[in-house]
Short mmCIF file of C-alpha atoms in Angstrom, two decimals:
data_model
loop_
_atom_site.label_atom_id
_atom_site.label_comp_id
_atom_site.label_asym_id
_atom_site.label_seq_id
_atom_site.Cartn_x
_atom_site.Cartn_y
_atom_site.Cartn_z
CA MET A 1 -0.32 0.27 -0.16
CA VAL A 2 1.05 3.76 -0.39
CA ILE A 3 0.51 6.67 2.05
CA GLY A 4 2.05 9.98 1.41
CA GLY A 5 4.00 8.59 -2.00
CA LYS A 6 5.71 5.98 0.51
CA HIS A 7 5.00 2.35 -0.02
CA PHE A 8 4.05 0.36 2.88
CA GLY A 9 3.18 -3.14 3.49
CA GLN A 10 -0.17 -4.78 3.82
CA TYR A 11 -2.00 -3.31 6.88
CA THR A 12 0.87 -1.47 7.99
CA TYR A 13 -1.80 1.06 8.30
CA GLU A 14 -3.17 0.48 11.82
CA HIS A 15 -0.13 1.66 12.90
CA TRP A 16 -0.81 5.47 11.51
CA PHE A 17 -4.19 5.61 13.61
CA ASP A 18 -2.47 7.41 16.31
CA GLN A 19 -5.87 7.67 18.29
CA GLU A 20 -3.48 8.97 21.28
CA TYR A 21 -1.78 12.01 19.38
CA GLU A 22 -3.63 14.74 20.87
CA GLU A 23 -3.76 13.77 24.73
CA THR A 24 -6.05 15.88 26.91
CA ASN A 25 -5.42 16.22 30.70
CA SER A 26 -8.03 14.08 31.50
CA GLU A 27 -7.07 11.55 34.36
CA LEU A 28 -9.13 8.48 34.02
CA ASP A 29 -8.46 5.34 36.17
CA ILE A 30 -7.37 2.46 33.70
CA LEU A 31 -6.48 -0.52 34.68
CA LEU A 32 -4.94 -3.02 32.58
CA ARG A 33 -4.72 -6.87 32.16
CA PRO A 34 -4.26 -10.00 29.35
CA GLU A 35 -6.93 -10.22 27.46
CA GLU A 36 -9.02 -13.45 28.07
CA GLU A 37 -10.75 -15.83 25.56
CA LYS A 38 -14.58 -14.32 26.95
CA ASP A 39 -12.97 -10.33 25.88
CA TYR A 40 -12.80 -11.68 22.02
CA ARG A 41 -15.80 -10.29 20.70
CA ILE A 42 -16.12 -7.82 22.72
CA VAL A 43 -12.34 -6.20 21.29
CA GLU A 44 -13.42 -7.15 18.19
CA HIS A 45 -16.29 -4.86 18.40
CA ILE A 46 -14.01 -1.73 20.22
CA THR A 47 -11.27 -2.67 17.34
CA ARG A 48 -14.20 -2.39 14.84
CA GLU A 49 -15.84 0.90 16.21
CA ALA A 50 -11.96 2.46 16.39
CA PHE A 51 -11.29 2.27 12.92
CA TRP A 52 -14.47 2.34 11.06
CA ASN A 53 -14.36 4.82 7.85
CA VAL A 54 -11.02 5.83 9.30
CA TYR A 55 -9.04 4.40 6.51
CA LYS A 56 -11.20 3.51 3.76
CA PRO A 57 -15.27 2.88 4.07
CA GLY A 58 -16.11 0.67 6.75
CA CYS A 59 -13.04 -1.68 8.15
CA ASP A 60 -11.54 -5.31 8.56
CA GLU A 61 -8.82 -4.35 11.54
CA HIS A 62 -11.80 -6.76 13.57
CA LEU A 63 -11.70 -9.39 11.07
CA LEU A 64 -7.59 -9.20 11.50
CA ILE A 65 -7.62 -9.30 15.47
CA HIS A 66 -9.95 -12.12 14.81
CA THR A 67 -7.64 -13.98 12.89
CA MET A 68 -4.27 -13.42 14.29
CA ARG A 69 -4.89 -15.25 17.76
CA ASN A 70 -4.27 -18.49 15.86
CA ASN A 71 -1.52 -17.41 13.93
CA ASN A 72 1.64 -18.86 15.31
CA ALA A 73 3.22 -15.08 15.08
CA PHE A 74 0.75 -13.73 17.85
CA ILE A 75 2.19 -12.67 20.85
CA LYS A 76 -0.37 -14.08 23.45
CA GLU A 77 1.72 -12.61 26.22
CA LEU A 78 1.55 -8.86 24.65
CA ASP A 79 -2.29 -9.29 24.43
CA TYR A 80 -3.59 -6.92 26.88
CA VAL A 81 -7.35 -4.44 27.62
CA ALA A 82 -7.41 -1.61 29.31
CA THR A 83 -10.71 -1.51 31.43
CA TYR A 84 -12.50 1.95 32.45
CA ASN A 85 -15.28 0.69 34.88
CA ASN A 86 -14.39 -3.02 34.67
CA GLU A 87 -15.83 -2.39 30.79
CA ILE A 88 -12.65 -3.03 28.10
CA VAL A 89 -11.78 0.75 26.02
CA GLY A 90 -8.99 -0.35 24.51
CA ASN A 91 -6.76 -3.12 23.36
CA ILE A 92 -2.83 -3.61 21.56
CA VAL A 93 -1.76 -6.80 20.75
CA TYR A 94 1.49 -7.82 19.04
CA ALA A 95 3.62 -10.36 16.58
CA LYS A 96 6.66 -11.80 16.02
CA THR A 97 8.06 -10.31 12.55
CA LYS A 98 11.44 -10.79 11.00
CA ILE A 99 14.76 -8.18 9.26
CA ILE A 100 15.64 -10.36 6.41
CA ASN A 101 18.71 -9.32 4.50
CA ALA A 102 20.71 -11.82 1.62
CA ALA A 103 22.51 -13.65 4.72
CA ASN A 104 19.98 -13.64 7.37
CA GLU A 105 16.71 -13.47 9.24
CA TYR A 106 16.63 -11.91 12.15
CA ASP A 107 13.44 -11.95 14.90
CA VAL A 108 11.89 -9.01 16.01
CA ILE A 109 8.44 -8.06 16.77
CA THR A 110 5.82 -5.51 16.34
CA PHE A 111 2.43 -4.24 17.75
CA GLY A 112 -1.31 -3.47 16.04
CA PRO A 113 -3.88 -2.80 15.71
CA LEU A 114 -4.11 -0.65 18.91
CA SER A 115 -7.56 0.18 19.60
CA VAL A 116 -9.77 2.73 21.81
CA LEU A 117 -13.11 3.35 22.03
CA PRO A 118 -13.86 6.34 19.86
CA VAL A 119 -15.52 7.99 23.11
CA TYR A 120 -12.25 7.28 25.00
CA GLN A 121 -9.43 8.31 22.55
CA LYS A 122 -7.10 11.24 23.56
CA ASN A 123 -7.24 10.31 27.45
CA GLY A 124 -3.79 8.75 27.27
CA ILE A 125 -5.00 5.06 27.24
CA GLY A 126 -3.02 4.44 23.98
CA LYS A 127 -0.08 5.44 25.47
CA LYS A 128 -0.65 3.39 28.73
CA LEU A 129 -0.92 0.44 26.70
CA ILE A 130 2.20 0.88 25.02
CA GLU A 131 4.62 2.04 27.65
CA TYR A 132 3.09 -0.89 29.43
CA THR A 133 3.55 -3.85 27.16
CA ILE A 134 7.05 -2.27 25.84
CA LYS A 135 8.32 -2.74 29.43
CA LYS A 136 6.88 -6.36 29.40
CA ALA A 137 8.37 -7.47 25.79
CA ALA A 138 11.70 -6.35 27.32
CA GLU A 139 11.56 -8.50 30.39
CA MET A 140 10.68 -11.03 27.98
CA GLY A 141 13.53 -11.08 26.55
CA PHE A 142 12.56 -9.66 22.75
CA ASN A 143 14.76 -7.69 20.98
CA ALA A 144 13.42 -4.87 19.23
CA ILE A 145 10.20 -3.66 18.38
CA LEU A 146 9.43 -2.46 14.38
CA ILE A 147 6.68 -0.14 13.58
CA TYR A 148 5.03 2.28 11.09
CA GLY A 149 3.45 5.01 12.84
CA ASN A 150 3.84 8.94 13.20
CA PRO A 151 7.51 10.20 14.23
CA LYS A 152 6.17 12.46 16.52
CA TYR A 153 3.76 10.43 18.23
CA TYR A 154 6.34 7.45 18.63
CA GLU A 155 9.18 9.45 19.43
CA LYS A 156 8.08 9.63 22.89
CA PHE A 157 8.24 6.50 23.48
CA GLY A 158 11.91 5.79 22.23
CA PHE A 159 11.46 4.94 18.72
CA ILE A 160 13.86 6.09 16.00
CA HIS A 161 13.88 6.16 12.27
CA SER A 162 14.85 2.51 11.30
CA LYS A 163 17.02 3.98 8.49
CA GLN A 164 19.52 4.71 11.32
CA TYR A 165 19.88 0.80 11.29
CA GLY A 166 19.92 0.46 7.82
CA ILE A 167 16.44 -1.17 8.28
CA THR A 168 13.87 -0.61 4.81
CA ASP A 169 10.45 -1.85 4.20
CA MET A 170 10.34 -4.81 1.89
CA GLU A 171 10.50 -2.82 -1.21
CA GLY A 172 13.74 -1.60 -0.21
CA HIS A 173 12.54 2.12 0.56
CA TYR A 174 13.55 4.17 3.77
CA HIS A 175 10.88 6.32 5.32
CA ASP A 176 9.93 8.46 8.22
CA ALA A 177 7.04 6.24 8.99
CA LEU A 178 9.20 3.05 9.53
CA MET A 179 10.21 3.26 13.42
CA ALA A 180 12.56 1.18 15.92
CA LEU A 181 13.17 0.68 19.38
CA GLU A 182 15.72 -1.47 21.25
CA LEU A 183 14.96 -3.20 23.97
CA TYR A 184 18.16 -3.77 25.18
CA PRO A 185 21.46 -1.70 24.22
CA LYS A 186 22.61 -2.43 20.86
CA ALA A 187 20.33 -4.70 20.06
CA LEU A 188 20.21 -4.00 16.62
CA GLU A 189 23.51 -3.75 15.98
CA ASN A 190 24.98 -5.15 12.77
CA ILE A 191 21.76 -6.13 11.76
CA ASN A 192 19.97 -4.83 8.83
CA GLY A 193 17.83 -5.68 6.04
CA LYS A 194 14.17 -5.47 4.73
CA PHE A 195 11.61 -5.43 7.40
CA SER A 196 8.58 -8.22 7.30
CA GLU A 197 5.51 -8.02 9.02
CA GLY A 198 4.72 -11.79 7.56
CA ALA A 199 1.47 -13.35 6.97
CA ILE A 200 -0.13 -12.45 10.06
CA TYR A 201 -1.15 -8.89 9.00
CA LYS A 202 -2.77 -10.35 5.40
CA VAL A 203 -6.99 -10.51 5.99
CA ASN A 204 -9.06 -12.92 3.90
CA LYS A 205 -11.10 -10.12 2.12
CA THR A 206 -13.56 -12.80 0.75
CA LYS A 207 -14.42 -13.29 4.56
CA LEU A 208 -14.90 -9.86 5.89
CA GLU A 209 -18.91 -9.37 4.49
CA THR A 210 -19.76 -12.67 6.26
CA PHE A 211 -17.67 -11.70 9.21
CA ASP A 212 -19.13 -8.44 9.76
CA LYS A 213 -22.91 -9.78 9.56
CA ASN A 214 -21.81 -10.04 13.37
CA PHE A 215 -21.93 -7.16 13.96
CA PRO A 216 -24.47 -4.00 14.73
CA PRO A 217 -25.07 -2.41 10.94
CA ARG A 218 -23.10 0.85 10.56
CA GLU A 219 -22.95 2.89 7.28
CA LYS A 220 -19.44 2.57 5.19
CA LEU A 221 -19.23 6.83 4.17
CA VAL A 222 -16.18 7.67 1.69
CA LEU A 223 -14.12 10.53 3.42
CA ASP A 224 -11.64 13.12 2.18
CA THR A 225 -9.77 11.85 5.04
CA GLN A 226 -9.79 8.09 4.01
CA ILE A 227 -6.60 6.55 2.26
CA PHE A 228 -8.84 3.87 0.26
CA LYS A 229 -12.02 4.13 -1.42
CA GLU A 230 -12.69 1.53 -2.12
#
């Protein structure tokens, strides 16, 4: 896919949905906990609400997260929900990914979708989910996180442009949106190549219409701000 003239891999644009970019001073009593099986449909609903009509008419991120959980690359230990008054209002998920060059493949991780119910966005919920899971990922021994995202937002978490490590997208392009965070000093030293999110971020479009029938009907709108108009 292409954003702003830059080529991005399939479904990397969820990282551009920086719901917390302009935060308020609100201090909500938000609690974080691992997602449980009983939460699955609630989280899928939240994801659908968060992404509906944002990047295209409707969305498919709710199907994406539904299928991600059954993929071997999914990191269950980093699947967290944010709750407010005992109700789930946000979610973050991670996946194992790779940096590939002609000689080697190196394991790294990524996160997304990051979803916050629209009514609760800009209250620091996404920030709290990111900060907590970054710390946990480091404790689990992962080496680095790579994402596609708004540099102005993700720099506050310590992410820097992947170009500084010699890491491109799968097309071999450097661009500002591809960001990297070492989880311990020199974790990416002597590691370079192409960042591959892998098959986990691919959505079966033919299943989307059927899957979407499990949720309340919503109107698909074409908006000027959307990347896709399909």
